[in-house]
Coordinates of C-alpha atoms in Angstrom, one line a residue:
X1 CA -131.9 38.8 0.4
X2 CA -128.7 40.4 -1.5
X3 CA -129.7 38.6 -4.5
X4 CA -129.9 40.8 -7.8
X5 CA -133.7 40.7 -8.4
X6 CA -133.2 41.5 -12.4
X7 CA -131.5 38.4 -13.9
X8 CA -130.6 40.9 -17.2
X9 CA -128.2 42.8 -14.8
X10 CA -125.1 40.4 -15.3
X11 CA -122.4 41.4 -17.4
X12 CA -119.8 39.0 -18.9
X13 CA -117.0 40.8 -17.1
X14 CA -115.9 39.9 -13.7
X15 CA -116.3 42.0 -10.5
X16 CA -114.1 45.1 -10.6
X17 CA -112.8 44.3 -7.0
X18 CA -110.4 41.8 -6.7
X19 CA -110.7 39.6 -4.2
X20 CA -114.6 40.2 -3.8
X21 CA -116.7 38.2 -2.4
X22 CA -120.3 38.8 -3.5
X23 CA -122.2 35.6 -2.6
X24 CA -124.7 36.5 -5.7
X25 CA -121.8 36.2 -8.5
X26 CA -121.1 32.5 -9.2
X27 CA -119.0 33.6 -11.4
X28 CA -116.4 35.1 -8.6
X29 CA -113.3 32.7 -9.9
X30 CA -112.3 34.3 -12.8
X31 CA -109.9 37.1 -12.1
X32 CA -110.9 40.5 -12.8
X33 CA -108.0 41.4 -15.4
X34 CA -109.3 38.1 -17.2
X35 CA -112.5 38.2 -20.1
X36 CA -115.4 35.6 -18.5
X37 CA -116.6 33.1 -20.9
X38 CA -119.3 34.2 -22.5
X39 CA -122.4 32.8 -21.1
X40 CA -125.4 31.7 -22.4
X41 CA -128.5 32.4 -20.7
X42 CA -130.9 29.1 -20.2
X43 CA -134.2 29.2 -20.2
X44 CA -136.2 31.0 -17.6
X45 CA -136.8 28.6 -15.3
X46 CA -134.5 25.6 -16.2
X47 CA -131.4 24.9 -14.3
X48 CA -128.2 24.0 -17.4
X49 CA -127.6 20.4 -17.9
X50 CA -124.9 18.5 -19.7
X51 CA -121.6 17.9 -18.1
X52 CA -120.1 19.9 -15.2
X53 CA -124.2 21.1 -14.7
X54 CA -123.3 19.9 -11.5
X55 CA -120.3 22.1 -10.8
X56 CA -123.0 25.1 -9.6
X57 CA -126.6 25.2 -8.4
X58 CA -129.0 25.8 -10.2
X59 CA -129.8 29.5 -9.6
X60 CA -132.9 30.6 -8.5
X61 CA -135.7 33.3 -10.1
X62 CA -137.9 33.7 -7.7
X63 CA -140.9 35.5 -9.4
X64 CA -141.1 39.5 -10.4
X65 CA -142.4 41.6 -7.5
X66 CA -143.6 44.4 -8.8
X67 CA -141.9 47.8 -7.4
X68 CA -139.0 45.6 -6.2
X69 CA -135.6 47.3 -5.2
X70 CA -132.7 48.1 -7.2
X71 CA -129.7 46.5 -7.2
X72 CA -127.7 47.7 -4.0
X73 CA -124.7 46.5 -5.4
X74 CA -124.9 47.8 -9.3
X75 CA -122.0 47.3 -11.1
X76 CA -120.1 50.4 -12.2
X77 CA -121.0 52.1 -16.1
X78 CA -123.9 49.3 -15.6
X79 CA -126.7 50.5 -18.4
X80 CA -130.5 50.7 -16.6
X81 CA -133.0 48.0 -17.3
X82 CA -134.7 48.2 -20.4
X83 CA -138.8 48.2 -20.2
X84 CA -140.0 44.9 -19.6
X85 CA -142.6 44.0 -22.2
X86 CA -142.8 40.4 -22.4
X87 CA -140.8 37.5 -20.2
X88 CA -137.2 37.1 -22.4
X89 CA -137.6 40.2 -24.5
X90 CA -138.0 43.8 -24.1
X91 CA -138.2 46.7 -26.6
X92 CA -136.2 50.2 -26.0
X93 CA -138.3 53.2 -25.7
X94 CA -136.2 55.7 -27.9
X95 CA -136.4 58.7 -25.7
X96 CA -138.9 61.4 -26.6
X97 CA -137.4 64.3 -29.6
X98 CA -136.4 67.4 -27.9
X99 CA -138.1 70.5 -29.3
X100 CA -135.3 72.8 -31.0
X101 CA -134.8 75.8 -29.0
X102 CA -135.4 79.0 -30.3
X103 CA -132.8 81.6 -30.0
X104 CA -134.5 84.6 -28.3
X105 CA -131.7 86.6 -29.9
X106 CA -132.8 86.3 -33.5
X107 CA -136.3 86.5 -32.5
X108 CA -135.3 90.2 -31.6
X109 CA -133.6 90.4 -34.7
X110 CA -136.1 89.7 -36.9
X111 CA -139.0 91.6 -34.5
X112 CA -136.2 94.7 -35.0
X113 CA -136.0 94.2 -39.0
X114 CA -139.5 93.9 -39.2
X115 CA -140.0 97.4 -36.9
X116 CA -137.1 98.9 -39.5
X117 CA -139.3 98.0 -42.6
X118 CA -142.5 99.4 -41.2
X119 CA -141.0 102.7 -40.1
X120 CA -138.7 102.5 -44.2
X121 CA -142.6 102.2 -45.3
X122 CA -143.8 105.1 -42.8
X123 CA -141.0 107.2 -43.4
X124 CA -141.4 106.9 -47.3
X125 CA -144.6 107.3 -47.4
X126 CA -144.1 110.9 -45.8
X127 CA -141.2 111.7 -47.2
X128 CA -142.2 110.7 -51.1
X129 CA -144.6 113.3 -51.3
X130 CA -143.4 115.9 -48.8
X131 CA -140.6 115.5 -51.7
X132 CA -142.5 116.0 -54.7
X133 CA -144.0 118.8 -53.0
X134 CA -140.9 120.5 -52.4
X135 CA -139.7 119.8 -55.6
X136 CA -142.9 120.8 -57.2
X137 CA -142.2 124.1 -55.3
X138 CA -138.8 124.0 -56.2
X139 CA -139.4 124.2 -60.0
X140 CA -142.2 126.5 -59.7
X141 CA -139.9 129.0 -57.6
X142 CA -137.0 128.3 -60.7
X143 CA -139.2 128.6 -63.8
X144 CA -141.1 131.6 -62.2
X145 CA -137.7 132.9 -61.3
X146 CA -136.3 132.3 -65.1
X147 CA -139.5 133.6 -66.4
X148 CA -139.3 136.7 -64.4
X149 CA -135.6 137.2 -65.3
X150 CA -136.2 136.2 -68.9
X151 CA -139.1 138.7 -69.5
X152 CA -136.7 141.3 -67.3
X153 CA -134.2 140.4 -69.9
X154 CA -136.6 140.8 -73.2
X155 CA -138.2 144.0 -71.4
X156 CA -134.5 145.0 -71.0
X157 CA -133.5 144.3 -74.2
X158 CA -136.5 145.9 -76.0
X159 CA -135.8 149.1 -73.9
X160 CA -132.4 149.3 -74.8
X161 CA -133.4 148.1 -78.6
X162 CA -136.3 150.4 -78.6
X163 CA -133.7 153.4 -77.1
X164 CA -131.4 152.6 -79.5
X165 CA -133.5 153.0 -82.6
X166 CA -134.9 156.1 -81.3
X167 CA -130.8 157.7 -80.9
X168 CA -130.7 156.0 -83.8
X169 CA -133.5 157.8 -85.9
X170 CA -132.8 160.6 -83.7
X171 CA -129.4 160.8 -84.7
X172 CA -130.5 159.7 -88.8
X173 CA -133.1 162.9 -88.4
X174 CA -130.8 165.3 -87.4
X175 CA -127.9 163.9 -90.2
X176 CA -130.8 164.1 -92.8
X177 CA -131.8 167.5 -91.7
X178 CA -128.4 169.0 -91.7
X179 CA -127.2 167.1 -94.7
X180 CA -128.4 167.0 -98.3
X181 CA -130.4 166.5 -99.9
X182 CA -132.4 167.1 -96.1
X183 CA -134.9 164.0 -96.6
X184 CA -134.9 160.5 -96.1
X185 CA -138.0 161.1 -98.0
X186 CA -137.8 159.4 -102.0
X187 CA -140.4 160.8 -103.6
X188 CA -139.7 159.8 -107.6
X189 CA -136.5 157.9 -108.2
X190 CA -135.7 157.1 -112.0
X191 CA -132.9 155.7 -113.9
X192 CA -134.4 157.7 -117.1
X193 CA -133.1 154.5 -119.5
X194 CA -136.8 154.3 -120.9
X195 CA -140.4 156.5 -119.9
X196 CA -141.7 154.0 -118.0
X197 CA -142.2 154.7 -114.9
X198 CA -145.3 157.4 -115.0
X199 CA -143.6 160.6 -115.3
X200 CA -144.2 161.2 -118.9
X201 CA -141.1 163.2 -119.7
X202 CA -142.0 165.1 -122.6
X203 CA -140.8 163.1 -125.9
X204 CA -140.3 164.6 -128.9
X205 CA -137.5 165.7 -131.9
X206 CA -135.7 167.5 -129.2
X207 CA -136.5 165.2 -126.5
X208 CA -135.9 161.1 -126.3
X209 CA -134.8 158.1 -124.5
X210 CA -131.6 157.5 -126.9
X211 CA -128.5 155.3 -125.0
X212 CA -130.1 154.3 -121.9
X213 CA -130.2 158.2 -121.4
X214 CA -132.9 161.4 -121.8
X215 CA -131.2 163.5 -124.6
X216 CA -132.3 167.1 -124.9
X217 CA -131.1 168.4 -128.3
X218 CA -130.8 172.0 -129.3
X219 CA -130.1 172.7 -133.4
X220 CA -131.1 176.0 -133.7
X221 CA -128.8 179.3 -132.6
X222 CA -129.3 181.1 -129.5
X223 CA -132.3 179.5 -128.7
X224 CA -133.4 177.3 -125.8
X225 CA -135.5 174.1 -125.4
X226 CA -136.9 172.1 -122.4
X227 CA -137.7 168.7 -121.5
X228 CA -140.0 168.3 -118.5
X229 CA -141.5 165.9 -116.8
X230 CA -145.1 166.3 -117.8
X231 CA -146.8 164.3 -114.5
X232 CA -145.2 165.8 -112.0
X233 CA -145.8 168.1 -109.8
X234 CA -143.9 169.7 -106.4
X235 CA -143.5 172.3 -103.9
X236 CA -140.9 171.7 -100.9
X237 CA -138.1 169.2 -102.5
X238 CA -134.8 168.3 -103.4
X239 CA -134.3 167.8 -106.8
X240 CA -131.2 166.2 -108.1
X241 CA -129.8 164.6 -111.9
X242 CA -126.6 163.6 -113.2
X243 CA -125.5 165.6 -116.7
X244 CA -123.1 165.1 -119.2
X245 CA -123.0 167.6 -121.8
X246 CA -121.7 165.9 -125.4
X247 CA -121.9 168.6 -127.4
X248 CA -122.6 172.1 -127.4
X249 CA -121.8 174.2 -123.8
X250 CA -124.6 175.3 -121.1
X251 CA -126.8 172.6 -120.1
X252 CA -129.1 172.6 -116.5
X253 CA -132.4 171.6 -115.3
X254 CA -135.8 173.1 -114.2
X255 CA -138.2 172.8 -111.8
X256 CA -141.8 174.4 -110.3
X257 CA -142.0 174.6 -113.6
X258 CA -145.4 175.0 -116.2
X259 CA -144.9 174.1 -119.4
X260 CA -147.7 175.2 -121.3
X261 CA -147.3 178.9 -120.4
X262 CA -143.5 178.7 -120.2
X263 CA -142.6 179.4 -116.5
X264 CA -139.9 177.9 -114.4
X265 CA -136.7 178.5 -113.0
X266 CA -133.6 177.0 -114.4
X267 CA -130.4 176.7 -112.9
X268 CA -127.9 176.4 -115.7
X269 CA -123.6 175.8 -116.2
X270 CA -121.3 176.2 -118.4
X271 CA -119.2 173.0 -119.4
X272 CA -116.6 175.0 -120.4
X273 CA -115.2 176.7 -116.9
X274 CA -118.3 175.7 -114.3
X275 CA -119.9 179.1 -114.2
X276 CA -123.8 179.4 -113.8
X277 CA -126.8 181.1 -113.2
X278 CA -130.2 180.8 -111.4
X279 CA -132.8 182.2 -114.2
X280 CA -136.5 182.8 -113.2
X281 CA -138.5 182.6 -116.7
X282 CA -141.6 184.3 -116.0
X283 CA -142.6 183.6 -119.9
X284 CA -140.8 182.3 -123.2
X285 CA -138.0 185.3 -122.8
X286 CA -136.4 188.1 -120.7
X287 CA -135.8 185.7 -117.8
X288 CA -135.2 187.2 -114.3
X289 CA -131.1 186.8 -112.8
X290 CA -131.7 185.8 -109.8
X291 CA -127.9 183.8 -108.9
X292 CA -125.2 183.6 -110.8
X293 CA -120.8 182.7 -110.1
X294 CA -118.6 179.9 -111.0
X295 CA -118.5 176.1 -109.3
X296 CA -115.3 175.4 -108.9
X297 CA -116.9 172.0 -107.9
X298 CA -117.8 171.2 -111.7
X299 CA -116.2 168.8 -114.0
X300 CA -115.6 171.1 -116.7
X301 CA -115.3 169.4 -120.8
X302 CA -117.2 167.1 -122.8
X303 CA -118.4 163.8 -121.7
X304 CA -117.7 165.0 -117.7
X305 CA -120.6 163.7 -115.8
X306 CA -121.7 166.1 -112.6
X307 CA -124.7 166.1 -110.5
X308 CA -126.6 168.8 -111.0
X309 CA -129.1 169.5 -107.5
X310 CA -131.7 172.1 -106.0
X311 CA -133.6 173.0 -102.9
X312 CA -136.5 174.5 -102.8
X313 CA -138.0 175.4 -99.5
X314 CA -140.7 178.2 -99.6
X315 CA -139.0 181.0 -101.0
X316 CA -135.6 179.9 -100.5
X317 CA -133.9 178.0 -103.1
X318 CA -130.2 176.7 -102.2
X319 CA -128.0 175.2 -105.6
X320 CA -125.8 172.4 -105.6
X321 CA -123.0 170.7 -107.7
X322 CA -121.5 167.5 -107.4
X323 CA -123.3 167.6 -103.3
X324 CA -122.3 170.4 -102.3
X325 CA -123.4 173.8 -101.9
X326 CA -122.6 176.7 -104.4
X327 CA -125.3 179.3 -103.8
X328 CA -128.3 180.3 -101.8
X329 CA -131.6 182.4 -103.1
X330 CA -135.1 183.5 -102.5
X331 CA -137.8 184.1 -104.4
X332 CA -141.4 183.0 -104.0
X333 CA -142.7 183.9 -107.2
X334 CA -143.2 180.1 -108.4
X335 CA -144.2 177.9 -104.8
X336 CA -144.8 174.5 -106.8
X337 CA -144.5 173.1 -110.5
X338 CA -142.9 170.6 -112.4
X339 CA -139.4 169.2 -112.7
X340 CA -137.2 168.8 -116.2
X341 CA -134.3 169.6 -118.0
X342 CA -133.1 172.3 -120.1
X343 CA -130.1 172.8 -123.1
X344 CA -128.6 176.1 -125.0
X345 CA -126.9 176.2 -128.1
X346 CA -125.3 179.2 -128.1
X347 CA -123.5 179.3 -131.4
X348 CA -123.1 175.1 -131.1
X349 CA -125.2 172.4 -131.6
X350 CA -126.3 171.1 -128.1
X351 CA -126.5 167.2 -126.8
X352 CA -126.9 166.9 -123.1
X353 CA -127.8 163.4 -122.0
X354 CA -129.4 163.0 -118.3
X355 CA -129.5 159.8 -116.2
X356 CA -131.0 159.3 -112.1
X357 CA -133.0 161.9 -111.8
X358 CA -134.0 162.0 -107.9
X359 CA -136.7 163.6 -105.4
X360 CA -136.6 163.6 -101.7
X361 CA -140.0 165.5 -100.3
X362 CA -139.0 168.1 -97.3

C-alpha cells in the first residue's frame, strides 16, 4: 500500500502540489496557498465522533512492522521521526557532543616554544659560565696588566726619583766643594746669646755673655786677650763668626788653638780701614806674620757687623770676609786645636761683641 506507515508524519500544511492527488491525504481539499485547520490527533485506535465524523472514514493504523519502509512520498523540509519510546510519546536523543578539535597548528607552536626554552636553558647554562670565565680572565689579564704598568710606573718613577737625587747631591756636592764654607757638614752651630750649649767659652772679667752677645774686653795698653772655646777641638774645618767691634780698633778670632800654653793662629782686622793679618803665636809674644793686606770687603767703623771666616785644610789655610775670599796660606805648624776670639787695645779700650759662631767639618 501507498499509505504513510508513521501516523506522526502529517503536517498541518497542505500538499505543496496543487492539484495533487495523493489518495493517503484526506486532507487534499484545502488549497495549498491556504493554512489547514489545525488538527487534533484522536486516540490511537478510535475513529473521531461528534458531528460531520461521518464526513471521512475512519483512518486506519494498521499495527508497527518493525523495519517498515519510509515514506515514498515525504513531504519536502519534512523533520525525521523522532525515536519511538512508548505508543503516543517519544523523547529526542540530543545528538552526541562533538569533541573540540585541536588545532595542529598551535600544537607546533607550543612543541616549538617549549624546544626554544630548553635550548634558552642549554644555551645559558653554557654560556653563564663560559662568561664568568672569560670575564674572570678578562679582569685577571686587566689587573695583572695595571699591576704590571703600575709597578713599571713606581719602578719608573723611583729610577727617575732616585736619578734625580743623585744629580741632585751630585750637583749639591760639587756646589759645596767649590763654594764656602766647602761642607754641608755642621759640626757646632751657636747663637753665643748664653754658654749653653757645651762649648765652655772661657768666662771671665775679659770674657762674658753680656747683650745676647760674647764680649771680649781689652783695658790694658798694647796688650792682647783671648776668648776660646775651652771644649773644642778641630783639624780640617771652616770656621766662621759675625763681629762688631764697639769700641777700641783690631778685633779677629783664633783657632787650632791651646790655651794653656798660648798657641794659635789669629787672623785679625782693623775696623778702621779693613786691613789684616794672619799671626801664628807660637807662645804669649813675637807672633809669626804669616798674611797680611787690606779687605776691601770689610765694613769699616763702629758698630759695623762683618763675618769674619777661615779654612783650614792641612797646611793650607784660606781667609775670608763677609764670604768671600781675601787671602790664601800655608803653614802646618799647628794641624788641630781649638776655636775662639781675640781683641787689641792698641792705645783704646777694646769691646768686640761676637754672635753665630759656625763649623762645617771638611
Amino acid at each position: 500500500m501507498n499509505q504513510n506507515p508513521n501516523p506522526y508524519e502529517a503536517t498541518n500544511y497542505g500538499s505543496n502540489q496543487p492539484g495533487g492527488s495523493n489518495p493517503n491525504n484526506p486532507y487534499e481539499q484545502y488549497e495549498p496557498t491556504q493554512r489547514a485547520e489545525s488538527y487534533q490527533q484522536p486516540p490511537y485506535g478510535q475513529p473521531p465522533s461528534g458531528p460531520g465524523s461521518g464526513s471521512y472514514p475512519p483512518p486506519q493504523y494498521p499495527p508497527q512492522q518493525p523495519g517498515a519502509g519510509a515514506n515514498p512520498y515525504p513531504y519536502p523540509n519534512t523533520p525525521s521521526a523522532p525515536g519511538y519510546n512508548q505508543p503516543g510519546t517519544y523523547t529526542p536523543t540530543p545528538p552526541p557532543p562533538t569533541a573540540p578539535r585541536r588545532s595542529s597548528t598551535g600544537r607546533i607552536l607550543i612543541i616549538a616554544l617549549v624546544i626554544l626554552v630548553v635550548l634558552a636553558g642549554i644555551g645559558a647554562a653554557i654560556y653563564i659560565p663560559v662568561h664568568t670565565t672569560q670575564v674572570a680572565n678578562t679582569n685577571a689579564t686587566a689587573t695583572a696588566q695595571t699591576n704590571g704598568t703600575v709597578t713599571a710606573r713606581n719602578a719608573t718613577a723611583t729610577a727617575q726619583a732616585q736619578a734625580t737625587a743623585t744629580a741632585q747631591s751630585i750637583a749639591t756636592a760639587t756646589a759645596v766643594a767649590t763654594t764656602y764654607p766647602f761642607s754641608a757638614n755642621v759640626v757646632l752651630n751657636d747663637p753665643l746669646t748664653s754658654n749653653s750649649h757645651g762649648y765652655q767659652w772661657k768666662t771671665d772679667s775679659n770674657c762674658s755673655f753680656t747683650g745676647g752677645a760674647y764680649h771680649a774686653v781689652e783695658s790694658t795698653n798694647n796688650t792682647y786677650y783671648t776668648c776660646p772655646a775651652l771644649k773644642t777641638n778641630f783639624s780640617n774645618f771652616t770656621y766662621q763668626v759675625t763681629m762688631q767691634v764697639n769700641k777700641g780698633d783690631i778685633a779677629g778670632i783664633t783657632f787650632r788653638g791651646d790655651e794653656a800654653n798660648s798657641k794659635n793662629y789669629s787672623f785679625i782686622i782693623s775696623s778702621k780701614d779693613g786691613s789684616y793679618v794672619l799671626f801664628l803665636y807660637s807662645g804669649p809674644t813675637n807672633p809669626k806674620t804669616l798674611q797680611s793686606g787690606t779687605a776691601a770687603q770689610f765694613n769699616t767703623g763702629l758698630g759695623q757687623s762683618n763675618t769674619i771666616g777661615v779654612v783650614a785644610q792641612s797646611s793650607t789655610i784660606d781667609l775670608y770676609v763677609n764670604k768671600q775670599k781675601v787671602a790664601s796660606a800655608s803653614d802646618s805648624t799647628f794641624s788641630s786645636g781649638q776655636i775662639g776670639t781675640i781683641v787689641y787695645n792698641t792705645g783704646d779700650a777694646a769691646d768686640v761683641s761676637y754672635t753665630n759662631a759656625m763649623v762645617w767639618g771638611l
